[in-house]
JSON list of C-alpha atoms in Angstrom, two decimals:
[
{"chain": "A", "resi": 736, "resn": "MET", "atom": "CA", "xyz": [-17.72, -27.41, -56.18]},
{"chain": "A", "resi": 737, "resn": "SER", "atom": "CA", "xyz": [-21.25, -26.04, -55.72]},
{"chain": "A", "resi": 738, "resn": "GLY", "atom": "CA", "xyz": [-21.97, -22.49, -55.22]},
{"chain": "A", "resi": 739, "resn": "PRO", "atom": "CA", "xyz": [-22.43, -22.75, -51.39]},
{"chain": "A", "resi": 740, "resn": "ALA", "atom": "CA", "xyz": [-19.29, -24.59, -51.01]},
{"chain": "A", "resi": 741, "resn": "ARG", "atom": "CA", "xyz": [-17.35, -21.86, -52.78]},
{"chain": "A", "resi": 742, "resn": "LEU", "atom": "CA", "xyz": [-18.84, -19.22, -50.46]},
{"chain": "A", "resi": 743, "resn": "TRP", "atom": "CA", "xyz": [-17.87, -21.07, -47.39]},
{"chain": "A", "resi": 744, "resn": "GLN", "atom": "CA", "xyz": [-14.44, -21.22, -48.66]},
{"chain": "A", "resi": 745, "resn": "THR", "atom": "CA", "xyz": [-14.04, -17.65, -49.75]},
{"chain": "A", "resi": 746, "resn": "GLY", "atom": "CA", "xyz": [-15.66, -15.86, -46.94]},
{"chain": "A", "resi": 747, "resn": "PRO", "atom": "CA", "xyz": [-17.51, -15.96, -43.58]},
{"chain": "A", "resi": 748, "resn": "THR", "atom": "CA", "xyz": [-21.16, -16.72, -43.19]},
{"chain": "A", "resi": 749, "resn": "GLN", "atom": "CA", "xyz": [-23.60, -14.30, -41.70]},
{"chain": "A", "resi": 750, "resn": "HIS", "atom": "CA", "xyz": [-23.58, -16.17, -38.50]},
{"chain": "A", "resi": 751, "resn": "SER", "atom": "CA", "xyz": [-19.69, -16.14, -38.24]},
{"chain": "A", "resi": 752, "resn": "ARG", "atom": "CA", "xyz": [-19.68, -12.40, -39.00]},
{"chain": "A", "resi": 753, "resn": "ARG", "atom": "CA", "xyz": [-22.11, -11.75, -36.01]},
{"chain": "A", "resi": 754, "resn": "ALA", "atom": "CA", "xyz": [-19.91, -13.96, -33.84]},
{"chain": "A", "resi": 755, "resn": "ASP", "atom": "CA", "xyz": [-16.81, -11.87, -34.89]},
{"chain": "A", "resi": 756, "resn": "MET", "atom": "CA", "xyz": [-18.55, -8.59, -34.28]},
{"chain": "A", "resi": 757, "resn": "ARG", "atom": "CA", "xyz": [-19.61, -9.75, -30.75]},
{"chain": "A", "resi": 758, "resn": "ILE", "atom": "CA", "xyz": [-16.10, -10.75, -30.08]},
{"chain": "A", "resi": 759, "resn": "SER", "atom": "CA", "xyz": [-14.75, -7.45, -31.31]},
{"chain": "A", "resi": 760, "resn": "ARG", "atom": "CA", "xyz": [-17.17, -5.59, -29.25]},
{"chain": "A", "resi": 761, "resn": "LEU", "atom": "CA", "xyz": [-16.25, -7.59, -26.20]},
{"chain": "A", "resi": 762, "resn": "ALA", "atom": "CA", "xyz": [-12.52, -6.95, -26.77]},
{"chain": "A", "resi": 763, "resn": "MET", "atom": "CA", "xyz": [-13.20, -3.20, -27.24]},
{"chain": "A", "resi": 764, "resn": "ALA", "atom": "CA", "xyz": [-15.25, -3.15, -24.08]},
{"chain": "A", "resi": 765, "resn": "THR", "atom": "CA", "xyz": [-12.67, -4.99, -22.09]},
{"chain": "A", "resi": 766, "resn": "LEU", "atom": "CA", "xyz": [-9.90, -2.58, -23.56]},
{"chain": "A", "resi": 767, "resn": "ALA", "atom": "CA", "xyz": [-12.09, 0.43, -22.66]},
{"chain": "A", "resi": 768, "resn": "VAL", "atom": "CA", "xyz": [-12.51, -0.73, -19.09]},
{"chain": "A", "resi": 769, "resn": "THR", "atom": "CA", "xyz": [-8.80, -1.41, -18.76]},
{"chain": "A", "resi": 770, "resn": "LEU", "atom": "CA", "xyz": [-7.80, 2.00, -19.98]},
{"chain": "A", "resi": 771, "resn": "LEU", "atom": "CA", "xyz": [-10.48, 3.83, -17.77]},
{"chain": "A", "resi": 772, "resn": "GLY", "atom": "CA", "xyz": [-9.59, 1.76, -14.75]},
{"chain": "A", "resi": 773, "resn": "ALA", "atom": "CA", "xyz": [-5.74, 2.22, -15.17]},
{"chain": "A", "resi": 774, "resn": "PRO", "atom": "CA", "xyz": [-5.79, 5.87, -13.91]},
{"chain": "A", "resi": 775, "resn": "LEU", "atom": "CA", "xyz": [-7.94, 5.05, -10.93]},
{"chain": "A", "resi": 776, "resn": "ALA", "atom": "CA", "xyz": [-5.57, 2.12, -10.14]},
{"chain": "A", "resi": 777, "resn": "GLY", "atom": "CA", "xyz": [-2.51, 4.37, -10.53]},
{"chain": "A", "resi": 778, "resn": "ALA", "atom": "CA", "xyz": [-4.21, 6.86, -8.26]},
{"chain": "A", "resi": 779, "resn": "GLU", "atom": "CA", "xyz": [-4.89, 4.23, -5.62]},
{"chain": "A", "resi": 780, "resn": "ASP", "atom": "CA", "xyz": [-1.30, 3.07, -5.51]},
{"chain": "A", "resi": 781, "resn": "ARG", "atom": "CA", "xyz": [-0.05, 6.68, -5.27]},
{"chain": "A", "resi": 782, "resn": "LEU", "atom": "CA", "xyz": [-2.61, 7.46, -2.43]},
{"chain": "A", "resi": 783, "resn": "ASP", "atom": "CA", "xyz": [-1.54, 4.33, -0.70]},
{"chain": "A", "resi": 784, "resn": "GLY", "atom": "CA", "xyz": [1.99, 5.74, -0.53]},
{"chain": "A", "resi": 785, "resn": "GLU", "atom": "CA", "xyz": [0.81, 9.13, 0.50]},
{"chain": "A", "resi": 786, "resn": "LEU", "atom": "CA", "xyz": [-1.33, 7.57, 3.35]},
{"chain": "A", "resi": 787, "resn": "ALA", "atom": "CA", "xyz": [1.84, 5.73, 4.64]},
{"chain": "A", "resi": 788, "resn": "LEU", "atom": "CA", "xyz": [4.01, 8.79, 4.41]},
{"chain": "A", "resi": 789, "resn": "LEU", "atom": "CA", "xyz": [1.30, 10.97, 6.23]},
{"chain": "A", "resi": 790, "resn": "LEU", "atom": "CA", "xyz": [1.09, 8.55, 8.96]},
{"chain": "A", "resi": 791, "resn": "ASP", "atom": "CA", "xyz": [4.95, 8.35, 9.25]},
{"chain": "A", "resi": 792, "resn": "TRP", "atom": "CA", "xyz": [4.95, 12.06, 9.68]},
{"chain": "A", "resi": 793, "resn": "LEU", "atom": "CA", "xyz": [2.06, 12.24, 12.02]},
{"chain": "A", "resi": 794, "resn": "VAL", "atom": "CA", "xyz": [2.85, 9.52, 14.48]},
{"chain": "A", "resi": 795, "resn": "GLY", "atom": "CA", "xyz": [4.98, 10.62, 17.42]},
{"chain": "A", "resi": 796, "resn": "SER", "atom": "CA", "xyz": [5.40, 13.17, 20.36]},
{"chain": "A", "resi": 797, "resn": "PHE", "atom": "CA", "xyz": [5.33, 16.88, 19.77]},
{"chain": "A", "resi": 798, "resn": "ASP", "atom": "CA", "xyz": [5.27, 20.16, 21.64]},
{"chain": "A", "resi": 799, "resn": "ASN", "atom": "CA", "xyz": [4.87, 23.95, 20.85]},
{"chain": "A", "resi": 800, "resn": "THR", "atom": "CA", "xyz": [7.42, 25.10, 23.32]},
{"chain": "A", "resi": 801, "resn": "ARG", "atom": "CA", "xyz": [9.28, 27.28, 20.77]},
{"chain": "A", "resi": 802, "resn": "GLN", "atom": "CA", "xyz": [5.88, 28.82, 19.57]},
{"chain": "A", "resi": 803, "resn": "VAL", "atom": "CA", "xyz": [4.99, 29.65, 23.30]},
{"chain": "A", "resi": 804, "resn": "GLU", "atom": "CA", "xyz": [8.56, 31.04, 24.25]},
{"chain": "A", "resi": 805, "resn": "HIS", "atom": "CA", "xyz": [8.96, 33.21, 21.04]},
{"chain": "A", "resi": 806, "resn": "GLY", "atom": "CA", "xyz": [5.30, 34.04, 20.46]},
{"chain": "A", "resi": 807, "resn": "GLU", "atom": "CA", "xyz": [5.29, 32.51, 17.04]},
{"chain": "A", "resi": 808, "resn": "ASN", "atom": "CA", "xyz": [1.96, 32.25, 15.35]},
{"chain": "A", "resi": 809, "resn": "PHE", "atom": "CA", "xyz": [2.56, 32.35, 11.58]},
{"chain": "A", "resi": 810, "resn": "LEU", "atom": "CA", "xyz": [-1.20, 32.00, 10.65]},
{"chain": "A", "resi": 811, "resn": "ARG", "atom": "CA", "xyz": [-2.43, 34.58, 13.21]},
{"chain": "A", "resi": 812, "resn": "GLU", "atom": "CA", "xyz": [-3.61, 37.98, 11.82]},
{"chain": "A", "resi": 813, "resn": "GLY", "atom": "CA", "xyz": [-1.55, 40.38, 13.49]},
{"chain": "A", "resi": 814, "resn": "PRO", "atom": "CA", "xyz": [2.05, 40.94, 14.72]},
{"chain": "A", "resi": 815, "resn": "VAL", "atom": "CA", "xyz": [4.10, 38.58, 16.97]},
{"chain": "A", "resi": 816, "resn": "ASP", "atom": "CA", "xyz": [2.99, 38.99, 20.64]},
{"chain": "A", "resi": 817, "resn": "ALA", "atom": "CA", "xyz": [4.45, 36.64, 23.18]},
{"chain": "A", "resi": 818, "resn": "GLU", "atom": "CA", "xyz": [1.74, 37.60, 25.50]},
{"chain": "A", "resi": 819, "resn": "ARG", "atom": "CA", "xyz": [-0.85, 36.06, 23.30]},
{"chain": "A", "resi": 820, "resn": "ALA", "atom": "CA", "xyz": [0.90, 32.84, 22.62]},
{"chain": "A", "resi": 821, "resn": "PRO", "atom": "CA", "xyz": [-1.21, 29.65, 22.57]},
{"chain": "A", "resi": 822, "resn": "ASP", "atom": "CA", "xyz": [-1.27, 27.16, 25.61]},
{"chain": "A", "resi": 823, "resn": "LEU", "atom": "CA", "xyz": [1.82, 25.02, 25.94]},
{"chain": "A", "resi": 824, "resn": "LEU", "atom": "CA", "xyz": [0.97, 21.50, 24.79]},
{"chain": "A", "resi": 825, "resn": "PHE", "atom": "CA", "xyz": [2.64, 18.15, 24.30]},
{"chain": "A", "resi": 826, "resn": "PRO", "atom": "CA", "xyz": [0.51, 16.22, 21.76]},
{"chain": "A", "resi": 827, "resn": "VAL", "atom": "CA", "xyz": [1.01, 12.42, 21.17]},
{"chain": "A", "resi": 828, "resn": "PHE", "atom": "CA", "xyz": [-0.26, 10.89, 18.00]},
{"chain": "A", "resi": 829, "resn": "ALA", "atom": "CA", "xyz": [-0.12, 7.13, 18.03]},
{"chain": "A", "resi": 830, "resn": "GLN", "atom": "CA", "xyz": [-1.24, 4.68, 15.22]},
{"chain": "A", "resi": 831, "resn": "VAL", "atom": "CA", "xyz": [-3.40, 2.07, 17.04]},
{"chain": "A", "resi": 832, "resn": "GLU", "atom": "CA", "xyz": [-5.16, -1.25, 16.28]},
{"chain": "A", "resi": 833, "resn": "ALA", "atom": "CA", "xyz": [-8.96, -0.59, 16.19]},
{"chain": "A", "resi": 834, "resn": "PRO", "atom": "CA", "xyz": [-10.46, -3.12, 13.84]},
{"chain": "A", "resi": 835, "resn": "ALA", "atom": "CA", "xyz": [-13.98, -2.02, 14.37]},
{"chain": "A", "resi": 836, "resn": "LEU", "atom": "CA", "xyz": [-13.35, 1.50, 13.06]},
{"chain": "A", "resi": 837, "resn": "GLY", "atom": "CA", "xyz": [-11.83, 0.54, 9.78]},
{"chain": "A", "resi": 838, "resn": "GLY", "atom": "CA", "xyz": [-9.25, 2.40, 7.80]},
{"chain": "A", "resi": 839, "resn": "GLN", "atom": "CA", "xyz": [-5.99, 3.56, 9.71]},
{"chain": "A", "resi": 840, "resn": "ALA", "atom": "CA", "xyz": [-6.71, 4.73, 13.26]},
{"chain": "A", "resi": 841, "resn": "VAL", "atom": "CA", "xyz": [-4.65, 7.37, 15.07]},
{"chain": "A", "resi": 842, "resn": "TYR", "atom": "CA", "xyz": [-5.26, 8.00, 18.84]},
{"chain": "A", "resi": 843, "resn": "LEU", "atom": "CA", "xyz": [-4.39, 11.38, 20.01]},
{"chain": "A", "resi": 844, "resn": "GLN", "atom": "CA", "xyz": [-4.16, 13.11, 23.46]},
{"chain": "A", "resi": 845, "resn": "TRP", "atom": "CA", "xyz": [-2.81, 16.60, 24.17]},
{"chain": "A", "resi": 846, "resn": "PRO", "atom": "CA", "xyz": [-1.49, 17.16, 27.72]},
{"chain": "A", "resi": 847, "resn": "MET", "atom": "CA", "xyz": [-1.22, 20.82, 28.72]},
{"chain": "A", "resi": 848, "resn": "GLY", "atom": "CA", "xyz": [1.76, 22.27, 30.50]},
{"chain": "A", "resi": 849, "resn": "SER", "atom": "CA", "xyz": [3.90, 19.06, 30.60]},
{"chain": "A", "resi": 850, "resn": "PRO", "atom": "CA", "xyz": [3.77, 15.72, 29.06]},
{"chain": "A", "resi": 851, "resn": "GLU", "atom": "CA", "xyz": [1.75, 14.52, 32.25]},
{"chain": "A", "resi": 852, "resn": "GLY", "atom": "CA", "xyz": [-0.62, 17.40, 32.49]},
{"chain": "A", "resi": 853, "resn": "GLN", "atom": "CA", "xyz": [-4.41, 17.60, 32.14]},
{"chain": "A", "resi": 854, "resn": "LEU", "atom": "CA", "xyz": [-5.62, 16.79, 28.71]},
{"chain": "A", "resi": 855, "resn": "GLN", "atom": "CA", "xyz": [-6.82, 19.52, 26.51]},
{"chain": "A", "resi": 856, "resn": "ARG", "atom": "CA", "xyz": [-7.90, 17.27, 23.65]},
{"chain": "A", "resi": 857, "resn": "GLN", "atom": "CA", "xyz": [-8.49, 13.50, 23.25]},
{"chain": "A", "resi": 858, "resn": "ARG", "atom": "CA", "xyz": [-9.68, 12.20, 19.92]},
{"chain": "A", "resi": 859, "resn": "ILE", "atom": "CA", "xyz": [-9.41, 9.36, 17.41]},
{"chain": "A", "resi": 860, "resn": "TRP", "atom": "CA", "xyz": [-8.77, 10.14, 13.67]},
{"chain": "A", "resi": 861, "resn": "VAL", "atom": "CA", "xyz": [-9.38, 7.51, 11.04]},
{"chain": "A", "resi": 862, "resn": "PHE", "atom": "CA", "xyz": [-7.75, 7.78, 7.67]},
{"chain": "A", "resi": 863, "resn": "GLU", "atom": "CA", "xyz": [-8.58, 5.96, 4.27]},
{"chain": "A", "resi": 864, "resn": "ILE", "atom": "CA", "xyz": [-7.96, 6.79, 0.61]},
{"chain": "A", "resi": 865, "resn": "ASP", "atom": "CA", "xyz": [-10.68, 7.86, -1.66]},
{"chain": "A", "resi": 866, "resn": "ALA", "atom": "CA", "xyz": [-9.34, 7.68, -5.31]},
{"chain": "A", "resi": 867, "resn": "SER", "atom": "CA", "xyz": [-12.56, 9.32, -6.59]},
{"chain": "A", "resi": 868, "resn": "ARG", "atom": "CA", "xyz": [-11.64, 12.47, -4.64]},
{"chain": "A", "resi": 869, "resn": "ASN", "atom": "CA", "xyz": [-7.86, 12.06, -5.17]},
{"chain": "A", "resi": 870, "resn": "ALA", "atom": "CA", "xyz": [-7.43, 12.34, -1.36]},
{"chain": "A", "resi": 871, "resn": "VAL", "atom": "CA", "xyz": [-6.63, 10.79, 1.87]},
{"chain": "A", "resi": 872, "resn": "MET", "atom": "CA", "xyz": [-9.82, 11.14, 3.80]},
{"chain": "A", "resi": 873, "resn": "MET", "atom": "CA", "xyz": [-9.83, 11.66, 7.57]},
{"chain": "A", "resi": 874, "resn": "ASP", "atom": "CA", "xyz": [-12.90, 11.08, 9.90]},
{"chain": "A", "resi": 875, "resn": "PHE", "atom": "CA", "xyz": [-12.52, 12.43, 13.47]},
{"chain": "A", "resi": 876, "resn": "PHE", "atom": "CA", "xyz": [-14.30, 11.19, 16.57]},
{"chain": "A", "resi": 877, "resn": "THR", "atom": "CA", "xyz": [-14.93, 12.20, 20.23]},
{"chain": "A", "resi": 878, "resn": "LEU", "atom": "CA", "xyz": [-14.69, 9.66, 23.02]},
{"chain": "A", "resi": 879, "resn": "ARG", "atom": "CA", "xyz": [-17.86, 9.17, 25.00]},
{"chain": "A", "resi": 880, "resn": "ASP", "atom": "CA", "xyz": [-15.73, 8.00, 28.07]},
{"chain": "A", "resi": 881, "resn": "PRO", "atom": "CA", "xyz": [-12.34, 9.61, 27.48]},
{"chain": "A", "resi": 882, "resn": "GLU", "atom": "CA", "xyz": [-10.82, 8.47, 30.86]},
{"chain": "A", "resi": 883, "resn": "ARG", "atom": "CA", "xyz": [-11.49, 4.90, 29.95]},
{"chain": "A", "resi": 884, "resn": "TRP", "atom": "CA", "xyz": [-9.06, 5.23, 26.86]},
{"chain": "A", "resi": 885, "resn": "ARG", "atom": "CA", "xyz": [-6.71, 7.68, 28.31]},
{"chain": "A", "resi": 886, "resn": "ASP", "atom": "CA", "xyz": [-2.87, 6.75, 27.54]},
{"chain": "A", "resi": 887, "resn": "ALA", "atom": "CA", "xyz": [-3.87, 4.32, 24.80]},
{"chain": "A", "resi": 888, "resn": "HIS", "atom": "CA", "xyz": [-0.77, 5.20, 23.01]},
{"chain": "A", "resi": 889, "resn": "LEU", "atom": "CA", "xyz": [1.26, 3.30, 25.60]},
{"chain": "A", "resi": 890, "resn": "ALA", "atom": "CA", "xyz": [-0.21, 0.10, 24.31]},
{"chain": "A", "resi": 891, "resn": "PRO", "atom": "CA", "xyz": [-1.18, 0.81, 20.59]},
{"chain": "A", "resi": 892, "resn": "ASP", "atom": "CA", "xyz": [-1.54, -2.86, 19.67]},
{"chain": "A", "resi": 893, "resn": "THR", "atom": "CA", "xyz": [-4.18, -3.71, 22.30]},
{"chain": "A", "resi": 894, "resn": "ALA", "atom": "CA", "xyz": [-5.50, -0.61, 24.20]},
{"chain": "A", "resi": 895, "resn": "LEU", "atom": "CA", "xyz": [-8.31, 0.16, 21.58]},
{"chain": "A", "resi": 896, "resn": "ARG", "atom": "CA", "xyz": [-8.74, -3.26, 20.05]},
{"chain": "A", "resi": 897, "resn": "GLU", "atom": "CA", "xyz": [-12.18, -3.58, 21.53]},
{"chain": "A", "resi": 898, "resn": "ILE", "atom": "CA", "xyz": [-13.44, -0.13, 20.99]},
{"chain": "A", "resi": 899, "resn": "THR", "atom": "CA", "xyz": [-16.40, 0.24, 18.65]},
{"chain": "A", "resi": 900, "resn": "ARG", "atom": "CA", "xyz": [-18.33, 3.01, 17.12]},
{"chain": "A", "resi": 901, "resn": "ASP", "atom": "CA", "xyz": [-20.84, 2.83, 19.97]},
{"chain": "A", "resi": 902, "resn": "ASP", "atom": "CA", "xyz": [-18.00, 4.15, 22.12]},
{"chain": "A", "resi": 903, "resn": "LEU", "atom": "CA", "xyz": [-17.50, 7.32, 19.88]},
{"chain": "A", "resi": 904, "resn": "ILE", "atom": "CA", "xyz": [-19.33, 10.39, 19.03]},
{"chain": "A", "resi": 905, "resn": "PRO", "atom": "CA", "xyz": [-19.11, 10.69, 15.25]},
{"chain": "A", "resi": 906, "resn": "TYR", "atom": "CA", "xyz": [-19.41, 13.72, 13.04]},
{"chain": "A", "resi": 907, "resn": "PRO", "atom": "CA", "xyz": [-21.49, 13.97, 9.76]},
{"chain": "A", "resi": 908, "resn": "PRO", "atom": "CA", "xyz": [-19.72, 12.65, 6.56]},
{"chain": "A", "resi": 909, "resn": "ALA", "atom": "CA", "xyz": [-19.48, 16.30, 5.37]},
{"chain": "A", "resi": 910, "resn": "CYS", "atom": "CA", "xyz": [-17.13, 16.91, 8.09]},
{"chain": "A", "resi": 911, "resn": "ARG", "atom": "CA", "xyz": [-14.54, 14.72, 6.88]},
{"chain": "A", "resi": 912, "resn": "LEU", "atom": "CA", "xyz": [-11.09, 16.28, 5.95]},
{"chain": "A", "resi": 913, "resn": "PRO", "atom": "CA", "xyz": [-9.54, 15.55, 2.60]},
{"chain": "A", "resi": 914, "resn": "PHE", "atom": "CA", "xyz": [-5.84, 15.38, 2.90]},
{"chain": "A", "resi": 915, "resn": "ARG", "atom": "CA", "xyz": [-3.78, 16.18, -0.22]},
{"chain": "A", "resi": 916, "resn": "ARG", "atom": "CA", "xyz": [0.12, 16.76, -0.54]},
{"chain": "A", "resi": 917, "resn": "HIS", "atom": "CA", "xyz": [1.16, 20.18, -1.32]},
{"chain": "A", "resi": 918, "resn": "ALA", "atom": "CA", "xyz": [5.05, 20.15, -1.95]},
{"chain": "A", "resi": 919, "resn": "ASP", "atom": "CA", "xyz": [6.43, 19.20, 1.43]},
{"chain": "A", "resi": 920, "resn": "VAL", "atom": "CA", "xyz": [3.44, 19.12, 3.50]},
{"chain": "A", "resi": 921, "resn": "PHE", "atom": "CA", "xyz": [-0.03, 17.48, 3.69]},
{"chain": "A", "resi": 922, "resn": "ILE", "atom": "CA", "xyz": [-2.93, 19.79, 4.13]},
{"chain": "A", "resi": 923, "resn": "GLY", "atom": "CA", "xyz": [-6.32, 18.62, 5.38]},
{"chain": "A", "resi": 924, "resn": "GLU", "atom": "CA", "xyz": [-9.30, 21.06, 5.77]},
{"chain": "A", "resi": 925, "resn": "ILE", "atom": "CA", "xyz": [-12.98, 20.69, 6.16]},
{"chain": "A", "resi": 926, "resn": "PRO", "atom": "CA", "xyz": [-14.49, 22.26, 3.03]},
{"chain": "A", "resi": 927, "resn": "ALA", "atom": "CA", "xyz": [-15.97, 25.67, 3.53]},
{"chain": "A", "resi": 928, "resn": "GLU", "atom": "CA", "xyz": [-19.51, 25.76, 4.94]},
{"chain": "A", "resi": 929, "resn": "ALA", "atom": "CA", "xyz": [-19.78, 21.98, 4.92]},
{"chain": "A", "resi": 930, "resn": "CYS", "atom": "CA", "xyz": [-19.74, 20.80, 8.58]},
{"chain": "A", "resi": 931, "resn": "ARG", "atom": "CA", "xyz": [-22.85, 21.83, 10.41]},
{"chain": "A", "resi": 932, "resn": "ILE", "atom": "CA", "xyz": [-23.69, 20.14, 13.73]},
{"chain": "A", "resi": 933, "resn": "VAL", "atom": "CA", "xyz": [-25.78, 20.63, 16.88]},
{"chain": "A", "resi": 934, "resn": "SER", "atom": "CA", "xyz": [-23.67, 20.19, 20.06]},
{"chain": "A", "resi": 935, "resn": "GLN", "atom": "CA", "xyz": [-24.83, 17.26, 22.11]},
{"chain": "A", "resi": 936, "resn": "GLU", "atom": "CA", "xyz": [-23.94, 18.96, 25.35]},
{"chain": "A", "resi": 937, "resn": "THR", "atom": "CA", "xyz": [-25.31, 22.51, 24.72]},
{"chain": "A", "resi": 938, "resn": "ARG", "atom": "CA", "xyz": [-27.66, 21.92, 21.81]},
{"chain": "A", "resi": 939, "resn": "THR", "atom": "CA", "xyz": [-25.98, 24.77, 20.06]},
{"chain": "A", "resi": 940, "resn": "GLU", "atom": "CA", "xyz": [-26.12, 24.74, 16.24]},
{"chain": "A", "resi": 941, "resn": "MET", "atom": "CA", "xyz": [-22.76, 25.67, 14.80]},
{"chain": "A", "resi": 942, "resn": "LEU", "atom": "CA", "xyz": [-20.49, 25.43, 11.63]},
{"chain": "A", "resi": 943, "resn": "ILE", "atom": "CA", "xyz": [-17.25, 23.68, 12.44]},
{"chain": "A", "resi": 944, "resn": "ASN", "atom": "CA", "xyz": [-13.93, 24.59, 10.61]},
{"chain": "A", "resi": 945, "resn": "ALA", "atom": "CA", "xyz": [-10.76, 22.69, 10.97]},
{"chain": "A", "resi": 946, "resn": "ARG", "atom": "CA", "xyz": [-7.38, 22.73, 9.28]},
{"chain": "A", "resi": 947, "resn": "VAL", "atom": "CA", "xyz": [-4.52, 20.26, 9.92]},
{"chain": "A", "resi": 948, "resn": "ILE", "atom": "CA", "xyz": [-0.91, 20.67, 8.20]},
{"chain": "A", "resi": 949, "resn": "VAL", "atom": "CA", "xyz": [1.48, 17.87, 8.57]},
{"chain": "A", "resi": 950, "resn": "GLY", "atom": "CA", "xyz": [5.14, 18.06, 7.67]},
{"chain": "A", "resi": 951, "resn": "ALA", "atom": "CA", "xyz": [7.98, 15.64, 8.33]},
{"chain": "A", "resi": 952, "resn": "ASN", "atom": "CA", "xyz": [8.61, 17.12, 11.77]},
{"chain": "A", "resi": 953, "resn": "GLN", "atom": "CA", "xyz": [5.75, 19.54, 12.37]},
{"chain": "A", "resi": 954, "resn": "VAL", "atom": "CA", "xyz": [2.01, 19.56, 12.88]},
{"chain": "A", "resi": 955, "resn": "TRP", "atom": "CA", "xyz": [-0.05, 22.59, 12.62]},
{"chain": "A", "resi": 956, "resn": "TYR", "atom": "CA", "xyz": [-3.71, 22.72, 13.82]},
{"chain": "A", "resi": 957, "resn": "ASP", "atom": "CA", "xyz": [-6.62, 25.11, 14.19]},
{"chain": "A", "resi": 958, "resn": "GLU", "atom": "CA", "xyz": [-10.33, 24.55, 14.76]},
{"chain": "A", "resi": 959, "resn": "SER", "atom": "CA", "xyz": [-13.42, 26.63, 15.42]},
{"chain": "A", "resi": 960, "resn": "GLY", "atom": "CA", "xyz": [-17.14, 26.38, 15.82]},
{"chain": "A", "resi": 961, "resn": "VAL", "atom": "CA", "xyz": [-19.37, 29.37, 14.66]},
{"chain": "A", "resi": 962, "resn": "ARG", "atom": "CA", "xyz": [-22.94, 30.04, 15.25]},
{"chain": "A", "resi": 963, "resn": "PRO", "atom": "CA", "xyz": [-25.31, 30.77, 12.21]},
{"chain": "A", "resi": 964, "resn": "ASP", "atom": "CA", "xyz": [-25.17, 34.44, 13.20]},
{"chain": "A", "resi": 965, "resn": "GLY", "atom": "CA", "xyz": [-21.45, 34.48, 13.01]},
{"chain": "A", "resi": 966, "resn": "SER", "atom": "CA", "xyz": [-20.64, 34.65, 16.78]},
{"chain": "A", "resi": 967, "resn": "VAL", "atom": "CA", "xyz": [-17.84, 32.26, 17.80]},
{"chain": "A", "resi": 968, "resn": "VAL", "atom": "CA", "xyz": [-18.69, 29.22, 19.98]},
{"chain": "A", "resi": 969, "resn": "PHE", "atom": "CA", "xyz": [-15.00, 28.08, 20.39]},
{"chain": "A", "resi": 970, "resn": "GLN", "atom": "CA", "xyz": [-11.69, 28.74, 18.71]},
{"chain": "A", "resi": 971, "resn": "VAL", "atom": "CA", "xyz": [-8.44, 26.84, 19.35]},
{"chain": "A", "resi": 972, "resn": "PRO", "atom": "CA", "xyz": [-6.13, 28.39, 19.51]},
{"chain": "A", "resi": 973, "resn": "ALA", "atom": "CA", "xyz": [-7.63, 31.75, 20.14]},
{"chain": "A", "resi": 974, "resn": "SER", "atom": "CA", "xyz": [-6.08, 32.93, 16.90]},
{"chain": "A", "resi": 975, "resn": "GLY", "atom": "CA", "xyz": [-3.80, 31.46, 14.17]},
{"chain": "A", "resi": 976, "resn": "SER", "atom": "CA", "xyz": [-2.61, 27.99, 14.60]},
{"chain": "A", "resi": 977, "resn": "TYR", "atom": "CA", "xyz": [-0.90, 25.56, 16.99]},
{"chain": "A", "resi": 978, "resn": "GLN", "atom": "CA", "xyz": [2.58, 25.11, 15.72]},
{"chain": "A", "resi": 979, "resn": "PHE", "atom": "CA", "xyz": [3.79, 21.55, 17.04]},
{"chain": "A", "resi": 980, "resn": "ARG", "atom": "CA", "xyz": [7.35, 20.34, 16.55]},
{"chain": "A", "resi": 981, "resn": "ARG", "atom": "CA", "xyz": [8.51, 16.85, 16.95]},
{"chain": "A", "resi": 982, "resn": "ARG", "atom": "CA", "xyz": [10.31, 16.19, 20.27]},
{"chain": "A", "resi": 983, "resn": "GLU", "atom": "CA", "xyz": [13.75, 14.68, 20.05]}
]
């Protein structure tokens, strides 16, 4: 055979070598993307499970009767004092259908004194996973017309189906609470110094702090608003944290 023929038989041409190199680079890039994406996909699967568990623990009817009767306030700075116990509340948390809000929506209302009492708080919380932050993120909203949506938990599949973001007062993205599991509880807390707002009612500038602890049968909650000079605009409860237990 001629020289060129022998070269063709014994080794690749320059063109084929370039093609092989391109295929090799493509294979390596594909493998790298797969390997880099695997931890993220694994994190999303885990967070999906944690979101489902968080909602399972959160949804239901609660009260803080024991806290009020015994003066319990484990997060308060100071000794137990029944005279300084928080208000008696009967919170309800219901997972609801609210397609326009995205994520997993929870409607909450907190009657005072009895399950039929005046509402101390009425909000919507929306949860979604964020694998980049390794957390279940929660947005919270105030209702522009609270009475219109009162008792939405009684019809969770329909009561909020038509609600839109125009019906809500949102908070800045920096106010979102990242929830992460700590042993047997989920803890969600606004990052320190992150949530700065101006009240639409009073035009007061303030820093919002909030912490929510969710266990299998308990929800603990505290929130405050503080002016730039350090003076307190509001604080619920007055000190420590609400300690809600699931009602039987």
